[in-house]
Tab-separated table of C-alpha atoms and ligand atoms in Angstrom:
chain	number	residue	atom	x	y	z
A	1	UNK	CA	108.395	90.693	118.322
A	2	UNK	CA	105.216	89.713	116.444
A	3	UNK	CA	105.690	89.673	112.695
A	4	UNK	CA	103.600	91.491	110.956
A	5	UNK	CA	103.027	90.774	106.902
A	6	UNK	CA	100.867	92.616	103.710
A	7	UNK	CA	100.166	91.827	100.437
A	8	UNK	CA	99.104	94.086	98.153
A	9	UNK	CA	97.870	93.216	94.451
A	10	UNK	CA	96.040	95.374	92.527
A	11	UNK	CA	92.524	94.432	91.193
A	12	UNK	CA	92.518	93.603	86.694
A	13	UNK	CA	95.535	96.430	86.901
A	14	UNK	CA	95.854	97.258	83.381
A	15	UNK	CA	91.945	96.820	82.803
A	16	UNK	CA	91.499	99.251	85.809
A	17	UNK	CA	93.448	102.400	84.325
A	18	UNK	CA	91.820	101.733	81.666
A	19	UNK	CA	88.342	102.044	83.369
A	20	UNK	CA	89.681	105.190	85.366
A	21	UNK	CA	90.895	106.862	82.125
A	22	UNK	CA	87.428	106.494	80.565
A	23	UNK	CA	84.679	106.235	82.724
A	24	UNK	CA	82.583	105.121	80.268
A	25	UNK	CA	83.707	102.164	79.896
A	26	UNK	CA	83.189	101.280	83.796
A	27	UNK	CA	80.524	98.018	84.813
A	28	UNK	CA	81.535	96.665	81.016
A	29	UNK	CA	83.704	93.570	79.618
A	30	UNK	CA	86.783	95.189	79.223
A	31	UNK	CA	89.393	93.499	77.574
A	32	UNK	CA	93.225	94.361	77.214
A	33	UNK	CA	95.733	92.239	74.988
A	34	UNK	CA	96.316	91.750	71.483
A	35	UNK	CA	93.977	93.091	68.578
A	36	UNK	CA	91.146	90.487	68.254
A	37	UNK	CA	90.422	91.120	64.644
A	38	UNK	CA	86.611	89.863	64.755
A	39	UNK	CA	87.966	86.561	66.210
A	40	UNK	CA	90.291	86.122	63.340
A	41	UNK	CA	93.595	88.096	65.791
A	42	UNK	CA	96.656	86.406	66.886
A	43	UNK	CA	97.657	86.525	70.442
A	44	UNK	CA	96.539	86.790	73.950
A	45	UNK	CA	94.529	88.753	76.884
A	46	UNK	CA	96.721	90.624	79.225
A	47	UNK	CA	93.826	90.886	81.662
A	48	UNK	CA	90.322	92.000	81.654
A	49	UNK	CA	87.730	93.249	84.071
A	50	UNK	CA	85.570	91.314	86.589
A	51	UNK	CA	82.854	91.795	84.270
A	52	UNK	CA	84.467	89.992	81.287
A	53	UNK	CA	85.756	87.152	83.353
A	54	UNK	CA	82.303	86.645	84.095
A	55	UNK	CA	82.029	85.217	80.533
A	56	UNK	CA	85.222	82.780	81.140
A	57	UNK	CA	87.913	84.898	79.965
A	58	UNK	CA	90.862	85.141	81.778
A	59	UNK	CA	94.854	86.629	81.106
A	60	UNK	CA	96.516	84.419	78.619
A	61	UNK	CA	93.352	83.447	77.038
A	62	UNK	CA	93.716	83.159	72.987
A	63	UNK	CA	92.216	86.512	71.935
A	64	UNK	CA	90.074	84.777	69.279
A	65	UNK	CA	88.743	82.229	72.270
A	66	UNK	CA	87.815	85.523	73.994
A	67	UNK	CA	86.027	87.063	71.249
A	68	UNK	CA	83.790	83.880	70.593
A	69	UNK	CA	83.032	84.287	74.315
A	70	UNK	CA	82.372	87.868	74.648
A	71	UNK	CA	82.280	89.217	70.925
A	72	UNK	CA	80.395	92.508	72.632
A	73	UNK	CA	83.407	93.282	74.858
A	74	UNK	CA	85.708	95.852	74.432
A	75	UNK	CA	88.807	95.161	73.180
A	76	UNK	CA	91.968	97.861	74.101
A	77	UNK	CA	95.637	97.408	73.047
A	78	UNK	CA	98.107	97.433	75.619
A	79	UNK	CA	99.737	100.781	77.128
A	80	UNK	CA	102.667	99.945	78.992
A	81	UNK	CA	104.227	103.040	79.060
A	82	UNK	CA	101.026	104.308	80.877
A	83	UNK	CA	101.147	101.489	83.129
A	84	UNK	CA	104.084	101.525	83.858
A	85	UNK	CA	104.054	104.897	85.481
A	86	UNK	CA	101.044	104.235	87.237
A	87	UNK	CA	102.566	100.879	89.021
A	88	UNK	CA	105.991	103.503	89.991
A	89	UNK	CA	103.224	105.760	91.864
A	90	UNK	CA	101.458	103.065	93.390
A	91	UNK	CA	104.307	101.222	94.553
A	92	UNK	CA	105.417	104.979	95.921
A	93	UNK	CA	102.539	104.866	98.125
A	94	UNK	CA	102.302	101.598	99.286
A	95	UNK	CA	106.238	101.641	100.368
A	96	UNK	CA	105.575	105.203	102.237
A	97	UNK	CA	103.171	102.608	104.606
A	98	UNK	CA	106.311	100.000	105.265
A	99	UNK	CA	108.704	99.239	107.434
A	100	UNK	CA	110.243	97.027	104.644
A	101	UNK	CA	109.147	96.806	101.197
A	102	UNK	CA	109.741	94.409	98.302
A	103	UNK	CA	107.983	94.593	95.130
A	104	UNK	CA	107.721	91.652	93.188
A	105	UNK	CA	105.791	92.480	90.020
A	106	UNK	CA	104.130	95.690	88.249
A	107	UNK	CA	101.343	95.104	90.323
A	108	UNK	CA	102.078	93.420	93.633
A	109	UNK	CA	104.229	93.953	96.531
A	110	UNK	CA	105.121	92.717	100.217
A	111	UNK	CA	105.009	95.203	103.386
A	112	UNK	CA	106.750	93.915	106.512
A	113	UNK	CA	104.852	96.418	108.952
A	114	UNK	CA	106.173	95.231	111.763
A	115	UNK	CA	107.267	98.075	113.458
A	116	UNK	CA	104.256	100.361	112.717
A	117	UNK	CA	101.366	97.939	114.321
A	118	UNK	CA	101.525	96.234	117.232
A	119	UNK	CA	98.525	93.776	116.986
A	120	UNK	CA	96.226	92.313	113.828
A	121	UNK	CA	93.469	94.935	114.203
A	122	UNK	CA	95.614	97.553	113.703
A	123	UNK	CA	97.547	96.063	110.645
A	124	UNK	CA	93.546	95.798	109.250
A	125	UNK	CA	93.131	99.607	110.016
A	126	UNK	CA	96.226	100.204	108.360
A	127	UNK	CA	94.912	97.709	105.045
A	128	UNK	CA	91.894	100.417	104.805
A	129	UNK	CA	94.273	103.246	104.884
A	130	UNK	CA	96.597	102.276	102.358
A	131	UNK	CA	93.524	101.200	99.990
A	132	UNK	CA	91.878	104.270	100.561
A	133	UNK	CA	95.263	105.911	100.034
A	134	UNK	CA	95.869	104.529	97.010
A	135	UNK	CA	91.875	104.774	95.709
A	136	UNK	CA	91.724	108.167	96.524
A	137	UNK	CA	94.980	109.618	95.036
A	138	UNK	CA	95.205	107.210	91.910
A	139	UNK	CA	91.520	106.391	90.673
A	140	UNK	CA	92.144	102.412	91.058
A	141	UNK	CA	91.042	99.787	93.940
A	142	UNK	CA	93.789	96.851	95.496
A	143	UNK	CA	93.291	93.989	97.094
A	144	UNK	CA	95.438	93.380	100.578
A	145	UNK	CA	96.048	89.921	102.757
A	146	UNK	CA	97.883	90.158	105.820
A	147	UNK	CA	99.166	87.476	107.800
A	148	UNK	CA	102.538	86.412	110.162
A	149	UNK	CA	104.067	85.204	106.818
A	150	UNK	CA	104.392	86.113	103.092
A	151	UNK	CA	102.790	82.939	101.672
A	152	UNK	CA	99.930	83.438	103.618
A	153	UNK	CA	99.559	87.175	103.445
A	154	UNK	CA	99.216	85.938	99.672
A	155	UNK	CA	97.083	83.383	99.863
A	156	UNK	CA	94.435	86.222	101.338
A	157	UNK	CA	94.930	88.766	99.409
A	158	UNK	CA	93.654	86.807	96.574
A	159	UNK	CA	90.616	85.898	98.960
A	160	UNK	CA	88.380	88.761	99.011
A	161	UNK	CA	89.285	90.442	95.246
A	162	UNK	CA	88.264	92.584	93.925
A	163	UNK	CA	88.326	95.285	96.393
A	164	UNK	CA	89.154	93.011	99.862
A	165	UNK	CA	90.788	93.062	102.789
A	166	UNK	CA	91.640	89.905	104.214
A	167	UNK	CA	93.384	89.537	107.345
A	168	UNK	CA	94.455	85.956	108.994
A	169	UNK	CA	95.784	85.425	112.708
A	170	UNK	CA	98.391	82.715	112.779
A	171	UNK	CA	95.799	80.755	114.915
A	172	UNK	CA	93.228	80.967	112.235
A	173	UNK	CA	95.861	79.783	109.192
A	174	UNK	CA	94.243	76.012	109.604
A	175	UNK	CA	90.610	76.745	109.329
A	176	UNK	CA	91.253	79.460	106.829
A	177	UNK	CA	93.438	77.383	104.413
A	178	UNK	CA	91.602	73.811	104.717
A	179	UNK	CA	88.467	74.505	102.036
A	180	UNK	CA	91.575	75.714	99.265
A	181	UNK	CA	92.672	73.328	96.952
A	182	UNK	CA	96.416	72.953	96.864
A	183	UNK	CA	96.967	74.740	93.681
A	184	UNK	CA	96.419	77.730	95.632
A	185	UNK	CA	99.872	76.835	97.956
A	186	UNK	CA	102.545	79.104	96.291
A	187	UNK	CA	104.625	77.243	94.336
A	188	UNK	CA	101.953	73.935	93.896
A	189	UNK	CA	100.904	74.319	89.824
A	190	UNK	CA	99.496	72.311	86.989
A	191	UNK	CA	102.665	69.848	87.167
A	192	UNK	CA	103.822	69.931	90.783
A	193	UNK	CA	100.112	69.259	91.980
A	194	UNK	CA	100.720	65.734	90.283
A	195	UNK	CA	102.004	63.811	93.277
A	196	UNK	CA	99.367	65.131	95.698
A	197	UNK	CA	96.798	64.319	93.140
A	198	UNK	CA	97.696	60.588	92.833
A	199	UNK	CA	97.691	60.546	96.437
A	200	UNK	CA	93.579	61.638	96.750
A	201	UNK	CA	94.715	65.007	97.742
A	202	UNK	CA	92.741	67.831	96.645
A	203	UNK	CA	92.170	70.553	99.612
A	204	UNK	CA	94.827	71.782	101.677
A	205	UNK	CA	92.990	70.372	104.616
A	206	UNK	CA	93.603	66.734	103.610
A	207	UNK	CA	97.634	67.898	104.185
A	208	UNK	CA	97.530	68.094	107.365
A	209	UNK	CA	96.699	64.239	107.989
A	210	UNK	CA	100.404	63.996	106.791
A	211	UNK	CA	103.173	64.714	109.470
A	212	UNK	CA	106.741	66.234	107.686
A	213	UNK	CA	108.580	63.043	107.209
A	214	UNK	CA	105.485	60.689	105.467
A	215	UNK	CA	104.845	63.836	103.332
A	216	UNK	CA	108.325	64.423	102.105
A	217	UNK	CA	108.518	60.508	101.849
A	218	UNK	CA	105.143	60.574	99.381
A	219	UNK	CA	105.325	63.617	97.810
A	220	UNK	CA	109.030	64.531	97.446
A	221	UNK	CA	111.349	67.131	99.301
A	222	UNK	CA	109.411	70.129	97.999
A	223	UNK	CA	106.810	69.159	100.478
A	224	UNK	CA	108.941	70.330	103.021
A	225	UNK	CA	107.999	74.100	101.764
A	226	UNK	CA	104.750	73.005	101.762
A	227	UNK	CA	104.590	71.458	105.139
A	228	UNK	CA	106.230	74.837	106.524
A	229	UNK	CA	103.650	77.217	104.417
A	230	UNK	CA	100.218	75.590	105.604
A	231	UNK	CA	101.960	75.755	109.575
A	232	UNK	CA	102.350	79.137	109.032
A	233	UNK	CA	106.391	78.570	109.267
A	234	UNK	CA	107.570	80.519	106.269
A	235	UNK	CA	110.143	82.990	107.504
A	236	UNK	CA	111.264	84.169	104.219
A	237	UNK	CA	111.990	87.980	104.766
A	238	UNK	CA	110.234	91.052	103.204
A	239	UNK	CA	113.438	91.961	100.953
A	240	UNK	CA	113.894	95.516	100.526
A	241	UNK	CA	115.811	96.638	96.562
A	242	UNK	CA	116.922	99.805	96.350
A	243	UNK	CA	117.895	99.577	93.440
A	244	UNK	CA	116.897	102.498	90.709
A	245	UNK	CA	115.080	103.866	93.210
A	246	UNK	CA	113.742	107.612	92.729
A	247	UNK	CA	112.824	108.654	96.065
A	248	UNK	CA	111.789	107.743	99.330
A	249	UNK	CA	109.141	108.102	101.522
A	250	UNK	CA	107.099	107.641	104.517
A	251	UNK	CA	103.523	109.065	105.788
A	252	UNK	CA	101.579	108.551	109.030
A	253	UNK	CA	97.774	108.695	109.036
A	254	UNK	CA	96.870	110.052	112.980
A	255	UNK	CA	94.169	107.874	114.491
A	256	UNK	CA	92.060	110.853	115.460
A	257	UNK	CA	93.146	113.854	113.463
A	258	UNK	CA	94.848	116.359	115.285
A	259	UNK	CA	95.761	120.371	115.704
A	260	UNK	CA	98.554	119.465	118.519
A	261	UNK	CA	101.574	120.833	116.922
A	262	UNK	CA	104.108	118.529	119.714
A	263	UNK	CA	101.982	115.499	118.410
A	264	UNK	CA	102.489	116.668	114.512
A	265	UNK	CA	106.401	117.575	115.082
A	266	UNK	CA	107.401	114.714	117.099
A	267	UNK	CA	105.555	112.230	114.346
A	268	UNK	CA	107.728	114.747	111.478
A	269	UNK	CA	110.737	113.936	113.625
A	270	UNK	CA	110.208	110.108	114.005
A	271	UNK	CA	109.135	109.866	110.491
A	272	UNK	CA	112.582	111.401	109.765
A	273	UNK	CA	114.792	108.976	111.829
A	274	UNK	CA	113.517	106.273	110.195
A	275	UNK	CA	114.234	107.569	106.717
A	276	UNK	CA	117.619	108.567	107.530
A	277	UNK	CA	118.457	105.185	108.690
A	278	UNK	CA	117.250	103.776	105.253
A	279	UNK	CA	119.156	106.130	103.431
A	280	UNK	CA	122.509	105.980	105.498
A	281	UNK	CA	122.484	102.175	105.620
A	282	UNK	CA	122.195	102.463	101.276
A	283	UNK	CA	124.785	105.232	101.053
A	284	UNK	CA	122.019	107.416	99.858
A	285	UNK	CA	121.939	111.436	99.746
A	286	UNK	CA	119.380	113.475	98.442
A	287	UNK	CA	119.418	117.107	97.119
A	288	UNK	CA	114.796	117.251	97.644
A	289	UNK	CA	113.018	117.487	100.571
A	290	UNK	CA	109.170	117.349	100.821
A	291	UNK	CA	106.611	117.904	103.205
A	292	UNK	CA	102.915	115.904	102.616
A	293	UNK	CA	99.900	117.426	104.632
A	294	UNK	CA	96.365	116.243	104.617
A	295	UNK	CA	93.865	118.156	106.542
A	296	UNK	CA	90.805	116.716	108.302
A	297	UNK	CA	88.674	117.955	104.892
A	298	UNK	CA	91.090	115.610	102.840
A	299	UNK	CA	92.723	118.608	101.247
A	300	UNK	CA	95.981	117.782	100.862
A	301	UNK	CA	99.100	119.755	100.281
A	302	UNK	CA	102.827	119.119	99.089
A	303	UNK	CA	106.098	121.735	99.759
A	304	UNK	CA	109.062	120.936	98.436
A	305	UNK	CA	112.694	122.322	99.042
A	306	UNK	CA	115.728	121.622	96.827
A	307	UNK	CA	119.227	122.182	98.120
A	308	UNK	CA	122.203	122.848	95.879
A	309	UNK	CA	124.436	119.846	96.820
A	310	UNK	CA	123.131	116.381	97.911
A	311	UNK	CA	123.204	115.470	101.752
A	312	UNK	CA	122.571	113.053	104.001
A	313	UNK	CA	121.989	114.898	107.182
A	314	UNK	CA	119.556	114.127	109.786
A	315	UNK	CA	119.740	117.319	111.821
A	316	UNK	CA	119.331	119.651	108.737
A	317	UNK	CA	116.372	117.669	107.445
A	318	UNK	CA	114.565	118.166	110.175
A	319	UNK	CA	114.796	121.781	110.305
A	320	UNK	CA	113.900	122.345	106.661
A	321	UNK	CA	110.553	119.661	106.802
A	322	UNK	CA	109.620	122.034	110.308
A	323	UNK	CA	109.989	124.994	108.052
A	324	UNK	CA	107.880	123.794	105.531
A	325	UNK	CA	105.442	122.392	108.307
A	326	UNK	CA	105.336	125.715	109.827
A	327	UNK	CA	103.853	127.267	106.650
A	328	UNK	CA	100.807	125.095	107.009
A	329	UNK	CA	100.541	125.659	111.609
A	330	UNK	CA	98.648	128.343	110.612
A	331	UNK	CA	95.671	127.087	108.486
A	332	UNK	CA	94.330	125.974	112.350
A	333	UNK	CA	92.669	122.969	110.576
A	334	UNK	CA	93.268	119.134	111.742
A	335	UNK	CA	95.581	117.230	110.528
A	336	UNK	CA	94.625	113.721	109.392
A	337	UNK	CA	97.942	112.357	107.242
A	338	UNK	CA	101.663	113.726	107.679
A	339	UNK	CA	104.398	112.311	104.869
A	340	UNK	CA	108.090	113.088	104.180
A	341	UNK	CA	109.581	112.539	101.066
A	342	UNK	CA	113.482	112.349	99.907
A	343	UNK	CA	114.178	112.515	95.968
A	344	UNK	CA	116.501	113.745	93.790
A	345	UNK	CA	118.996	111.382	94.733
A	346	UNK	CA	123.069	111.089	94.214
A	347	UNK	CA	124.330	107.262	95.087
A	348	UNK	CA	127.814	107.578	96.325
A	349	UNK	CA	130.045	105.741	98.582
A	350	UNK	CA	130.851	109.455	99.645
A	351	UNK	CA	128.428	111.025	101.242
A	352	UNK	CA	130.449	111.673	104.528
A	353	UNK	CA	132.983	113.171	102.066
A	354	UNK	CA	130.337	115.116	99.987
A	355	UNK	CA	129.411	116.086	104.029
A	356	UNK	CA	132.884	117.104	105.095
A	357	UNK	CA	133.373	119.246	101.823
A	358	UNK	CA	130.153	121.129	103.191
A	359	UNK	CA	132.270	121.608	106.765
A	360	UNK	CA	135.679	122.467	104.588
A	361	UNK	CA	133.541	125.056	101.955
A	362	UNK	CA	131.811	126.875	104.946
B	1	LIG	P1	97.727	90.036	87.797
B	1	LIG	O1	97.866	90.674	89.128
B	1	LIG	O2	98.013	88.564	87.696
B	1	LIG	O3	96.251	90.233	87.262
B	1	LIG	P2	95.289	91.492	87.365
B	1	LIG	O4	95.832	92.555	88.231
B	1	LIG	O5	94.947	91.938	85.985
B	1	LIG	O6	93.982	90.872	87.999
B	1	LIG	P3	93.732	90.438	89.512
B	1	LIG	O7	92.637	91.314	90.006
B	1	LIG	O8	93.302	89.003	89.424
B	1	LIG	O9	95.028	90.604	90.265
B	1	LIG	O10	98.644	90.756	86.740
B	1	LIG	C1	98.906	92.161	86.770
B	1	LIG	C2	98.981	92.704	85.354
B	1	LIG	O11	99.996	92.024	84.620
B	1	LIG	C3	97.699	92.528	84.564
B	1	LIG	O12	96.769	93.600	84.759
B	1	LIG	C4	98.193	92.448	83.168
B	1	LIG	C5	99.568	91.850	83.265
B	1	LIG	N1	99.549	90.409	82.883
B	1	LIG	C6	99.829	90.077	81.559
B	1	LIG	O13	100.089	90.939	80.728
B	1	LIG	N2	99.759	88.755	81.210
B	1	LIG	C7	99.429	87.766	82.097
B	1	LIG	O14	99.365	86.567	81.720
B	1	LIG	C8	99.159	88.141	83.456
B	1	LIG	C9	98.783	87.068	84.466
B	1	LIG	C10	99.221	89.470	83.808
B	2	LIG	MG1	96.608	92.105	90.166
């Protein structure tokens, strides 16, 4: 099977809710990190907006280097308690898109999406959905790379920012990576570049002049991940954590919207199974069930049901998201986007017991 990779990072994160918080301040240097003090303050940029960086600055600038630069900016302390909600609902929507999902920061994450596309135009499609997605119900803009691997899928999501898609077929990895310099290989920085630097090596293209052996013979044996990245041979796996989770989630976007109810119920029902397997396979039950509808105007709608004790039952899932679906058969408007939610959740190696208390109660 075809492996299917996304990256998603989000564009100046902090600097954006920011920006979305006060519109205002939207097209101007925006700055977020320590108090600048009229370029006497202590301290560092977090990040700041494509419009500031035109001036130079960048995150982990000195704040007073910044303010010599751009003393007409605007300067904003850092809200991490604000952010840190914000990342929670994005990363909320961008694992309701995956087949597997690891995050790896506040503000980036991997998709394996695998399973859901079968060929690169349609992992592109679904790159514009989950931007639009996430533009549409949070105020703030991504940037997503897809590839066969994760170092790759990387690599192009940093391509096109702010705002890009970039998508590359394992047969285009060679032409799209030669122009890069090698700093731009995960894992090649200010110290490990040394080697390749005393060698003439700049771009990645001059790397692949160098079969495995004479590069891990010149360069050392992390060349050998570097060798395997720029051949497109990273396998490393899109880890899924569980861990602290709150809920989980998964929504379909129909190609052409639709009013057939069998098409709607079967997509509920499939949507379902694959949830369930997630949540039996993590010893997971949940006590809230909801139901996300978006109609072909982009209204969109949420119905929630909360049971008394926590389960972890296929079969009765089902029939409460088709209740809460039938509510909405009525409105006799398309349907573009269909999600289903699980939250509320009790982690116990006992779920079959919690189950077989239902059976023994009843
Ligand atoms: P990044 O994704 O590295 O940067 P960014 O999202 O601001 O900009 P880009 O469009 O280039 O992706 O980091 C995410 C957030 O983490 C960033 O908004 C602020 C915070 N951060 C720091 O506080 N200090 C740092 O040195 C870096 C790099 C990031
Ligand atoms: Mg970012």
């Amino acid at each position: 099977m075809p492996r299917f990779v996304l990256h998603a990072d989000l564009d100046c994160f902090f600097a954006s809710v920011e920006m979305r918080d006060n519109p205002e301040l939207k097209g101007k240097p925006v700055i977020i990190g320590a108090d600048p003090k009229g370029g006497e303050g202590r301290g560092v940029i977090s990040t700041c907006s494509y419009e500031a960086r035109e001036y130079g600055l960048h995150s982990a600038m000195p704040i007073s280097k910044a303010y010599k630069l751009c003393p007409h900016g605007i300067y904003l302390r850092v809200d991490g308690k604000k952010y840190s909600k914000v990342s929670d609902e994005v990363m909320e929507i961008l694992e309701s898109f995956a087949d597997k999902f690891q995050k790896v920061s506040v503000d980036e994450a991997y998709l394996d999406v695998s399973e859901s596309c079968i060929n690169f135009d349609e992992v592109k499609q679904l790159a514009y959905t989950i931007k639009e997605e996430i533009k549409r119900c949070l105020g703030i803009t991504c940037s997503i790379g897809g590839s066969n691997s994760k170092s790759i899928a990387k690599i192009a999501s940093d391509q096109n920012k702010p705002d890009g898609i970039c998508i590359v077929k394992p047969n285009d990895i060679k032409e799209f990576l030669s122009p890069m310099k090698i700093t731009r290989i995960p894992g090649i920085g200010k110290k490990t570049k040394n080697p390749y630097y005393k060698q003439g090596i700049r771009n990645i293209g001059d790397l692949y002049d160098f079969p495995l052996y004479k590069m891990m013979n010149l360069f050392g044996k992390h060349s050998k991940w570097v060798w395997k990245v720029i051949n497109g041979l990273d396998k490393r796996k899109v880890k899924e954590g569980h861990k602290g989770r709150k809920s989980i989630s998964k929504e379909r976007t129909f190609y052409k919207d639709t009013n057939n109810q069998q098409q709607i119920v079967s997509t509920i029902e499939k949507l379902n199974i694959i949830l369930h397997k997630k949540l039996i396979q993590k010893n997971i039950a949940y006590r809230t069930i909801t139901l996300k509808i978006r109609f072909e105007n982009f209204r969109t709608y949420t119905r929630s049901y909360s049971l008394d004790y926590p389960i972890c039952d296929q079969n009765k899932a089902l029939e409460i998201i088709v209740d809460l679906y039938e509510e909405f058969s009525k409105m006799f408007k398309k349907v573009r986007l269909i999600g289903v939610k699980f939250s509320n959740f009790e982690r116990t190696p006992k779920i079959l017991q919690t189950n077989l208390m239902m059976f023994v109660n009843c």
